[in-house]
Short mmCIF file of C-alpha atoms and ligand atoms in Angstrom, two decimals:
data_model
loop_
_atom_site.label_atom_id
_atom_site.label_comp_id
_atom_site.label_asym_id
_atom_site.label_seq_id
_atom_site.Cartn_x
_atom_site.Cartn_y
_atom_site.Cartn_z
CA MET A 1 7.89 -13.76 10.41
CA THR A 2 6.22 -16.15 7.98
CA LEU A 3 2.46 -16.26 7.74
CA LYS A 4 2.54 -19.72 9.28
CA THR A 5 4.52 -18.56 12.33
CA LEU A 6 2.30 -15.52 12.60
CA SER A 7 -0.84 -17.66 12.64
CA ILE A 8 0.60 -19.80 15.43
CA HIS A 9 1.28 -16.60 17.41
CA VAL A 10 -2.16 -15.12 16.92
CA ALA A 11 -3.81 -18.46 17.79
CA ALA A 12 -1.78 -18.58 21.01
CA GLU A 13 -2.81 -15.00 21.85
CA PHE A 14 -6.44 -15.90 21.23
CA GLN A 15 -6.15 -18.96 23.46
CA LYS A 16 -4.53 -16.91 26.24
CA HIS A 17 -7.12 -14.15 26.08
CA TYR A 18 -10.33 -16.12 25.56
CA GLY A 19 -9.39 -19.50 27.08
CA ARG A 20 -10.13 -21.61 24.01
CA ALA A 21 -8.76 -22.23 20.52
CA PRO A 22 -9.87 -20.03 17.61
CA ARG A 23 -12.15 -21.41 14.91
CA TRP A 24 -10.99 -19.07 12.15
CA ILE A 25 -7.69 -17.44 11.25
CA VAL A 26 -7.52 -14.92 8.41
CA ALA A 27 -4.87 -12.49 7.16
CA ALA A 28 -4.44 -9.65 4.68
CA PRO A 29 -1.15 -8.04 3.60
CA GLY A 30 0.19 -4.51 3.51
CA ARG A 31 1.64 -3.25 0.25
CA VAL A 32 4.34 -1.25 -1.43
CA ASN A 33 3.77 0.58 -4.69
CA VAL A 34 6.59 -0.44 -7.02
CA ILE A 35 5.87 2.32 -9.56
CA GLY A 36 3.02 4.65 -10.57
CA GLU A 37 3.03 7.54 -8.10
CA HIS A 38 0.46 10.34 -8.11
CA THR A 39 -1.13 8.68 -11.12
CA ASP A 40 -4.25 7.32 -9.38
CA TYR A 41 -6.19 10.58 -9.23
CA ASN A 42 -5.21 11.24 -12.84
CA ASP A 43 -7.01 8.06 -13.98
CA GLY A 44 -3.63 6.36 -14.60
CA PHE A 45 -1.97 3.08 -13.67
CA VAL A 46 -0.36 1.91 -10.45
CA LEU A 47 1.74 -1.22 -9.89
CA PRO A 48 1.60 -2.29 -6.24
CA MET A 49 2.87 -5.48 -4.65
CA ALA A 50 1.54 -7.21 -1.53
CA ILE A 51 4.35 -7.51 1.03
CA GLU A 52 5.11 -10.33 3.44
CA ARG A 53 3.68 -8.24 6.28
CA TYR A 54 0.14 -8.91 7.41
CA ALA A 55 -2.79 -7.97 9.58
CA ILE A 56 -3.99 -11.26 11.05
CA MET A 57 -7.08 -12.19 13.08
CA ALA A 58 -8.01 -15.27 15.06
CA ALA A 59 -11.69 -15.59 15.96
CA ASP A 60 -14.48 -17.79 17.23
CA SER A 61 -18.24 -17.42 17.68
CA ALA A 62 -19.11 -15.64 20.94
CA ALA A 63 -21.69 -16.79 23.45
CA ALA A 64 -23.31 -13.38 23.99
CA PRO A 65 -25.37 -12.31 20.95
CA GLY A 66 -25.10 -8.94 19.17
CA LYS A 67 -21.55 -8.18 20.22
CA ILE A 68 -18.08 -8.41 18.73
CA SER A 69 -15.17 -8.36 21.18
CA ILE A 70 -11.79 -7.37 19.78
CA TYR A 71 -8.44 -7.78 21.49
CA ASP A 72 -5.49 -5.89 19.97
CA THR A 73 -2.53 -8.05 20.98
CA GLN A 74 0.06 -5.33 20.30
CA PHE A 75 -1.46 -2.53 22.36
CA LYS A 76 -3.00 -5.03 24.82
CA GLU A 77 -6.24 -3.14 24.40
CA SER A 78 -9.74 -4.63 24.21
CA THR A 79 -12.91 -3.12 22.87
CA SER A 80 -16.35 -4.27 21.86
CA VAL A 81 -18.72 -3.30 19.09
CA ASP A 82 -22.51 -3.56 19.29
CA VAL A 83 -23.58 -5.28 16.07
CA SER A 84 -27.26 -5.70 17.00
CA ALA A 85 -27.88 -2.24 15.49
CA PRO A 86 -26.22 -0.37 12.58
CA VAL A 87 -22.53 -0.08 13.50
CA THR A 88 -21.34 3.49 14.06
CA LYS A 89 -18.01 5.23 14.56
CA GLY A 90 -16.53 4.94 18.03
CA GLU A 91 -13.50 4.61 20.28
CA PRO A 92 -10.69 3.62 20.22
CA LYS A 93 -9.60 5.15 16.96
CA TRP A 94 -8.27 1.90 15.48
CA SER A 95 -11.63 0.20 15.97
CA ASN A 96 -13.08 2.41 13.23
CA TYR A 97 -11.25 0.52 10.50
CA ILE A 98 -13.03 -2.60 11.75
CA ARG A 99 -16.35 -0.84 12.44
CA GLY A 100 -16.42 0.62 8.93
CA VAL A 101 -16.10 -2.83 7.38
CA LEU A 102 -18.79 -4.31 9.67
CA ALA A 103 -21.11 -1.45 8.65
CA GLY A 104 -20.34 -2.21 4.99
CA PHE A 105 -21.42 -5.82 5.45
CA GLN A 106 -24.61 -4.70 7.23
CA LYS A 107 -25.38 -2.47 4.24
CA ARG A 108 -25.17 -5.57 2.07
CA GLY A 109 -27.84 -7.16 4.25
CA VAL A 110 -25.49 -9.38 6.23
CA THR A 111 -26.33 -10.05 9.87
CA ILE A 112 -22.99 -9.74 11.66
CA PRO A 113 -22.34 -12.79 13.83
CA ALA A 114 -21.26 -12.41 17.44
CA LEU A 115 -17.53 -13.00 17.59
CA ASP A 116 -14.48 -12.96 19.83
CA ILE A 117 -11.44 -11.70 17.91
CA ALA A 118 -7.72 -11.39 18.66
CA PHE A 119 -5.58 -9.53 16.14
CA MET A 120 -2.01 -8.48 15.43
CA SER A 121 -0.17 -6.89 12.56
CA THR A 122 3.36 -6.98 11.22
CA VAL A 123 2.66 -4.08 8.86
CA PRO A 124 4.34 -1.02 10.41
CA LEU A 125 1.64 1.45 11.49
CA GLY A 126 1.54 4.79 9.71
CA GLY A 127 4.63 3.97 7.63
CA GLY A 128 2.99 4.25 4.24
CA LEU A 129 2.72 0.46 3.82
CA SER A 130 -1.02 0.50 4.34
CA SER A 131 -1.57 -1.11 7.71
CA SER A 132 -5.01 0.50 7.47
CA ALA A 133 -6.06 -1.35 4.29
CA ALA A 134 -4.58 -4.57 5.70
CA LEU A 135 -6.76 -4.22 8.78
CA GLU A 136 -9.89 -3.46 6.74
CA VAL A 137 -9.40 -6.27 4.25
CA CYS A 138 -8.53 -8.67 7.08
CA THR A 139 -11.80 -7.79 8.81
CA ALA A 140 -13.75 -8.29 5.58
CA THR A 141 -12.07 -11.67 5.10
CA LEU A 142 -13.03 -12.69 8.62
CA MET A 143 -16.65 -11.80 7.80
CA GLU A 144 -16.45 -14.07 4.77
CA ALA A 145 -15.02 -16.91 6.87
CA ALA A 146 -17.50 -16.49 9.73
CA THR A 147 -20.60 -16.19 7.51
CA GLY A 148 -19.37 -18.86 5.10
CA LYS A 149 -20.11 -16.54 2.18
CA ALA A 150 -17.31 -15.22 0.00
CA ILE A 151 -17.91 -11.93 -1.77
CA ASP A 152 -16.44 -10.78 -5.05
CA PRO A 153 -12.88 -9.57 -4.26
CA ILE A 154 -13.41 -6.28 -6.10
CA GLU A 155 -16.58 -5.57 -4.13
CA LYS A 156 -14.66 -6.50 -1.00
CA ALA A 157 -11.90 -4.02 -1.85
CA LEU A 158 -14.45 -1.28 -2.54
CA LEU A 159 -16.24 -2.02 0.72
CA ALA A 160 -12.92 -1.69 2.58
CA GLN A 161 -12.15 1.57 0.76
CA LYS A 162 -15.53 2.96 1.78
CA ALA A 163 -14.76 2.04 5.39
CA GLU A 164 -11.58 4.09 5.19
CA HIS A 165 -13.45 7.04 3.64
CA ASP A 166 -16.44 7.05 5.98
CA PHE A 167 -15.05 5.72 9.26
CA ALA A 168 -11.39 6.84 9.22
CA GLY A 169 -12.03 10.05 7.24
CA VAL A 170 -9.22 9.29 4.77
CA PRO A 171 -10.18 10.01 1.12
CA CYS A 172 -7.89 7.26 -0.24
CA GLY A 173 -7.89 5.82 -3.77
CA ILE A 174 -8.49 2.17 -4.61
CA MET A 175 -4.91 0.86 -4.76
CA ASP A 176 -4.31 -0.27 -1.17
CA GLN A 177 -7.50 -2.25 -0.71
CA PHE A 178 -7.30 -3.72 -4.22
CA ILE A 179 -3.82 -5.15 -3.79
CA SER A 180 -4.55 -6.40 -0.27
CA ALA A 181 -7.69 -8.18 -1.48
CA LEU A 182 -6.56 -9.29 -4.95
CA GLY A 183 -2.80 -9.83 -4.63
CA ARG A 184 -1.38 -13.19 -5.57
CA GLU A 185 1.92 -14.75 -4.47
CA GLY A 186 4.68 -14.17 -7.03
CA HIS A 187 2.72 -11.43 -8.80
CA LEU A 188 2.39 -7.66 -8.86
CA LEU A 189 -0.93 -6.05 -9.70
CA LEU A 190 -1.23 -3.60 -12.58
CA LEU A 191 -4.30 -1.57 -11.73
CA ASP A 192 -6.07 0.81 -14.08
CA CYS A 193 -7.46 3.47 -11.76
CA ARG A 194 -9.90 4.64 -14.45
CA THR A 195 -11.62 1.35 -15.29
CA ARG A 196 -10.61 -0.56 -12.13
CA GLN A 197 -9.39 -3.34 -14.39
CA THR A 198 -6.57 -5.40 -12.91
CA GLN A 199 -3.86 -7.55 -14.40
CA LEU A 200 -1.64 -9.88 -12.42
CA VAL A 201 1.97 -9.40 -13.49
CA PRO A 202 4.11 -12.47 -12.75
CA MET A 203 7.42 -11.84 -10.98
CA SER A 204 8.67 -15.28 -10.14
CA ASP A 205 12.41 -14.89 -10.84
CA PRO A 206 13.97 -15.94 -7.51
CA SER A 207 17.09 -13.87 -8.15
CA VAL A 208 15.36 -10.53 -7.36
CA GLU A 209 13.48 -9.05 -4.42
CA LEU A 210 12.09 -5.71 -3.39
CA LEU A 211 13.75 -3.88 -0.53
CA VAL A 212 11.62 -1.46 1.48
CA VAL A 213 13.56 1.31 3.21
CA ASN A 214 11.58 3.38 5.69
CA THR A 215 13.24 6.77 6.18
CA ASN A 216 11.32 7.08 9.46
CA VAL A 217 10.54 10.73 8.75
CA LYS A 218 7.22 12.30 7.90
CA HIS A 219 7.29 16.00 7.01
CA GLU A 220 4.05 17.68 7.85
CA LEU A 221 3.41 19.70 4.69
CA GLY A 222 1.94 16.60 3.02
CA SER A 223 -1.80 17.18 2.87
CA GLY A 224 -1.79 20.83 1.73
CA GLU A 225 0.73 20.07 -1.00
CA TYR A 226 -1.34 17.08 -2.07
CA ALA A 227 -4.41 19.27 -2.68
CA LYS A 228 -2.24 21.70 -4.65
CA ARG A 229 -0.89 18.93 -6.88
CA ARG A 230 -4.39 17.70 -7.62
CA ALA A 231 -5.49 21.20 -8.62
CA GLU A 232 -2.43 21.65 -10.83
CA CYS A 233 -3.16 18.38 -12.60
CA GLU A 234 -6.77 19.40 -13.17
CA SER A 235 -5.65 22.72 -14.56
CA ALA A 236 -3.20 21.00 -16.94
CA ALA A 237 -5.92 18.64 -18.17
CA LYS A 238 -8.25 21.57 -18.77
CA ILE A 239 -5.66 23.46 -20.80
CA LEU A 240 -4.94 20.29 -22.81
CA GLY A 241 -8.67 19.79 -23.38
CA VAL A 242 -8.75 16.27 -21.91
CA ALA A 243 -10.89 14.72 -19.16
CA SER A 244 -7.78 13.75 -17.20
CA LEU A 245 -4.01 13.56 -17.78
CA ARG A 246 -4.47 9.86 -18.61
CA ASP A 247 -5.75 11.01 -22.01
CA ALA A 248 -2.82 13.32 -22.79
CA THR A 249 0.42 12.41 -24.56
CA ALA A 250 3.91 13.84 -24.02
CA ASP A 251 3.66 15.35 -27.54
CA GLN A 252 0.43 17.14 -26.76
CA LEU A 253 1.99 18.53 -23.61
CA GLU A 254 5.06 19.85 -25.45
CA LYS A 255 2.85 21.59 -28.00
CA ALA A 256 0.75 23.25 -25.29
CA LYS A 257 3.75 24.21 -23.13
CA GLY A 258 3.36 27.93 -23.87
CA LYS A 259 -0.24 27.92 -22.66
CA MET A 260 0.53 26.94 -19.07
CA SER A 261 2.75 28.01 -16.22
CA GLU A 262 6.11 26.33 -15.92
CA VAL A 263 5.00 24.61 -12.69
CA VAL A 264 1.81 23.18 -14.18
CA TYR A 265 3.84 21.97 -17.16
CA ARG A 266 6.27 20.10 -14.91
CA ARG A 267 3.47 18.52 -12.85
CA ALA A 268 1.83 17.23 -16.04
CA ARG A 269 5.17 16.02 -17.37
CA HIS A 270 5.60 13.84 -14.30
CA VAL A 271 2.10 12.38 -14.49
CA ILE A 272 2.11 11.67 -18.23
CA GLY A 273 5.61 10.18 -18.02
CA GLU A 274 4.80 8.16 -14.91
CA ILE A 275 1.71 6.54 -16.45
CA GLU A 276 3.88 5.42 -19.38
CA ARG A 277 6.70 4.28 -17.08
CA THR A 278 4.23 2.16 -15.10
CA THR A 279 2.94 0.15 -18.07
CA HIS A 280 6.52 -0.22 -19.34
CA ALA A 281 7.67 -1.45 -15.94
CA ALA A 282 4.90 -4.09 -15.95
CA GLU A 283 6.18 -5.24 -19.31
CA GLY A 284 9.77 -5.31 -18.02
CA ILE A 285 8.75 -7.39 -15.01
CA ARG A 286 6.90 -9.88 -17.21
CA ASN A 287 10.14 -10.26 -19.21
CA SER A 288 12.40 -10.32 -16.14
CA ASN A 289 14.24 -7.36 -17.67
CA TRP A 290 15.50 -6.05 -14.31
CA PRO A 291 17.91 -3.36 -15.57
CA ALA A 292 15.05 -1.81 -17.59
CA VAL A 293 12.66 -1.91 -14.61
CA GLY A 294 15.36 -0.42 -12.39
CA ASN A 295 15.95 2.47 -14.77
CA LEU A 296 12.23 3.22 -14.84
CA MET A 297 12.27 3.35 -11.04
CA TYR A 298 15.16 5.83 -11.04
CA ALA A 299 13.38 7.92 -13.68
CA SER A 300 10.22 7.88 -11.58
CA HIS A 301 12.15 9.16 -8.58
CA ALA A 302 13.82 11.94 -10.55
CA ALA A 303 10.45 13.13 -11.87
CA LEU A 304 8.86 13.03 -8.41
CA ARG A 305 11.81 14.99 -7.03
CA ASP A 306 12.31 17.58 -9.78
CA ASP A 307 8.98 17.90 -11.62
CA TYR A 308 6.40 16.93 -9.06
CA GLU A 309 8.41 18.16 -6.03
CA VAL A 310 7.07 15.68 -3.49
CA SER A 311 10.36 14.12 -2.39
CA CYS A 312 12.50 15.27 0.54
CA LYS A 313 16.12 15.15 1.57
CA GLU A 314 15.87 11.79 3.35
CA LEU A 315 14.20 10.03 0.40
CA ASP A 316 16.75 11.52 -1.98
CA VAL A 317 19.59 10.35 0.27
CA VAL A 318 18.34 6.75 0.12
CA VAL A 319 18.10 6.85 -3.67
CA GLU A 320 21.61 8.37 -3.92
CA ILE A 321 23.03 5.60 -1.74
CA ALA A 322 21.26 3.02 -3.91
CA GLU A 323 22.73 4.61 -7.05
CA ASP A 324 26.15 4.56 -5.40
CA ILE A 325 25.88 0.84 -4.68
CA GLY A 326 24.75 0.47 -8.26
CA TYR A 327 24.30 -2.43 -10.54
CA GLN A 328 27.68 -3.93 -9.54
CA GLY A 329 26.57 -4.07 -5.92
CA GLY A 330 23.20 -5.61 -6.79
CA VAL A 331 20.84 -2.61 -6.98
CA TYR A 332 18.83 -2.29 -10.21
CA GLY A 333 16.75 0.72 -9.23
CA CYS A 334 15.27 2.70 -6.37
CA ARG A 335 12.58 5.32 -5.86
CA MET A 336 10.46 6.98 -3.24
CA THR A 337 7.09 5.27 -2.86
CA GLY A 338 3.82 6.67 -1.52
CA GLY A 339 2.65 10.26 -1.42
CA GLY A 340 6.07 11.69 -0.55
CA PHE A 341 7.58 14.11 2.00
CA GLY A 342 8.91 11.11 3.93
CA GLY A 343 7.85 7.50 4.29
CA CYS A 344 9.51 4.73 2.31
CA CYS A 345 11.72 4.05 -0.67
CA VAL A 346 11.49 0.83 -2.63
CA ALA A 347 14.49 -0.73 -4.37
CA LEU A 348 14.75 -3.60 -6.82
CA VAL A 349 17.73 -5.70 -5.76
CA LYS A 350 19.53 -8.96 -6.37
CA ALA A 351 18.36 -11.44 -3.73
CA SER A 352 21.92 -12.69 -3.12
CA ASP A 353 23.12 -9.16 -2.20
CA ILE A 354 20.30 -8.21 0.17
CA ALA A 355 22.31 -8.45 3.39
CA ALA A 356 25.20 -6.32 2.09
CA ILE A 357 22.88 -3.76 0.47
CA SER A 358 20.74 -3.39 3.61
CA LYS A 359 23.83 -2.92 5.76
CA LYS A 360 25.29 -0.28 3.45
CA ILE A 361 22.03 1.68 3.15
CA ALA A 362 21.50 1.61 6.92
CA ALA A 363 25.05 2.80 7.65
CA ASP A 364 25.22 5.53 4.99
CA TYR A 365 21.71 6.78 5.69
CA HIS A 366 22.53 7.11 9.37
CA MET A 367 25.80 8.85 8.61
CA LYS A 368 24.15 11.37 6.28
CA THR A 369 20.96 12.09 8.23
CA GLY A 370 21.55 10.97 11.81
CA ILE A 371 18.37 8.86 11.52
CA GLU A 372 17.97 5.08 11.76
CA ALA A 373 16.18 3.60 8.75
CA THR A 374 14.04 0.48 8.97
CA ILE A 375 14.75 -1.93 6.15
CA PHE A 376 13.20 -5.21 5.07
CA ALA A 377 13.01 -7.33 1.94
CA SER A 378 9.95 -8.93 0.46
CA ARG A 379 8.88 -10.98 -2.50
CA PRO A 380 5.38 -10.46 -3.91
CA ALA A 381 3.08 -11.95 -1.29
CA ALA A 382 -0.42 -13.37 -1.51
CA GLY A 383 -3.50 -11.22 -0.97
CA ALA A 384 -6.11 -11.86 1.72
CA THR A 385 -6.35 -15.49 2.79
CA ILE A 386 -8.42 -17.69 5.06
CA ILE A 387 -5.72 -19.68 6.84
CA LYS A 388 -8.07 -21.65 9.06
CA GLY A 389 -11.77 -21.94 8.45
P1 LIG B 1 -0.72 3.30 7.00
O1 LIG B 1 -1.96 2.74 6.38
O2 LIG B 1 0.24 3.84 6.00
O3 LIG B 1 -0.05 2.35 7.92
P2 LIG B 1 -2.63 5.02 8.22
O4 LIG B 1 -2.54 6.28 8.98
O5 LIG B 1 -3.53 4.98 7.03
O6 LIG B 1 -1.17 4.55 7.86
O7 LIG B 1 -3.17 3.87 9.18
C1 LIG B 1 -2.56 3.68 10.44
C2 LIG B 1 -3.65 3.51 11.49
O8 LIG B 1 -4.32 2.26 11.29
C3 LIG B 1 -3.11 3.45 12.87
O9 LIG B 1 -2.95 4.74 13.42
C4 LIG B 1 -4.22 2.67 13.59
O10 LIG B 1 -5.30 3.52 13.93
C5 LIG B 1 -4.72 1.72 12.54
N1 LIG B 1 -4.13 0.38 12.67
C6 LIG B 1 -3.66 -0.38 11.66
N2 LIG B 1 -3.18 -1.57 12.14
C7 LIG B 1 -3.36 -1.54 13.46
C8 LIG B 1 -3.06 -2.44 14.54
N3 LIG B 1 -2.49 -3.62 14.33
N4 LIG B 1 -3.36 -2.07 15.79
C9 LIG B 1 -3.94 -0.88 16.03
N5 LIG B 1 -4.22 0.00 15.08
C10 LIG B 1 -3.96 -0.30 13.81
MG1 LIG B 2 -3.38 3.89 5.30
#
C-alpha cells in the first residue's frame, strides 16, 4: 500500500472512530539492514534502508485536557494516557512505545497537548523490520506536528531510542530509530555507530530493488547467544589492545591469532570483515556496481553463518535458493539481516525479475522447510514525514 493510500485509510479510521476528520497525519517507516550485522556494538558501520512499510497516525486536538486517547485500528483496541503528570509505563504493552516518547518530550520541557489519535502500521510486528522504532518515531513526529515545533532529527532518534530502552526494556542500538527518522527516499543511510555520523548513500537506479524474505521462524536461543557474542568481541578487542574491534585490522588479527581461542578469532574475523564490507558496499551502491554489492552480501552471510554462528537452517535455505537463481535469474546477492536465529533475509534483485524471483523463493522455501515465507520488495523509502499538518 502506498503512503498516500495508507493515509486515506487512517484518516477514514479516525473519522469512523472519533466522528470528525483528523487535523494531522504523520508516518515513519520500518527498516531493513542491507549490510553491517553485529557491527553496531563494536563501534562499526551499518547500512540500513527505510522500507515502504510505515507506522501511521491520524490525530486532532481533544476537547478534554490532559489526556491522549489512542485507537489501534489493527487490534481494535483503545487506550488513554494521562499527560497532565509525568507519563509512566502502563498497559497495554504496545502503549509503552508511545508513552516512552511522550515522556521524552516532557523531559525536554514540552507540555504534551491533549489529542485523539488513530494509528495503523504496515510494518510486520516482531519480524525484525523494526515496527517498534517506526511506532516511536511516528509518535515523535506527531508531537512535532501538534506542537508546531520540529526537533533536530538526531535528537528525535535518540529520544525514540531512549523510549525503547526505558519503556519497552529493549537495550537496542541507534540504527532503527536513526534510519526511521533520517531516511530519505532513494537513499540508504551509512551510519557510524561510534561517532553517530550519517551519510546518505544514493540508490536511485530504477533497475534494482531490495527483496525482504521473512522466514517466519524465530529460534529462542537469541538473547543468550547475543550476550555471548558481545563478550567474545570484547575479549578479542582486549587481546588486540584496542578499544573496540572497529580499531583493529585483519592483519592485526592474523598476527594475534595464536593469542586467542579459535572461537574468539572467528568472531573477530566476522566483525572486522563486516565493517570493511559495509563501507565497500556503500561505495558500490554509490557507483551502481550491483554485482560487487551482491558479492559483499553473500560474503556477509557466509561470515555470519560460519564465523559468527548466528544464522539458522531457514535463513541458510533462503540464501541457497537465491544463489541457485543466481545472477542469470536476476539475484545479485542475499544475506540474513538482523540479529539472526530467524527473522528475515534481504536480497538485491533486478526489478524486472521480482515476480519470478519471489515465486521461486516462496515455492522452494516451502518445499525445503514446510514453512510459508512472507516476501515483499521495496525501494529505499523516505524517513518520518508529516503528511498533513
Ligand atoms: P520489531 O521492532 O522487529 O517489529 P519488536 O519486538 O521490537 O519487534 O516490536 C514489536 C512490538 O511493537 C509489538 O509486540 C507491539 O508491542 C509494538 N507495536 C509495533 N507496532 C504496533 C502496532 N501497529 N500495533 C500494536 N503494537 C505495535
Ligand atoms: Mg524492535
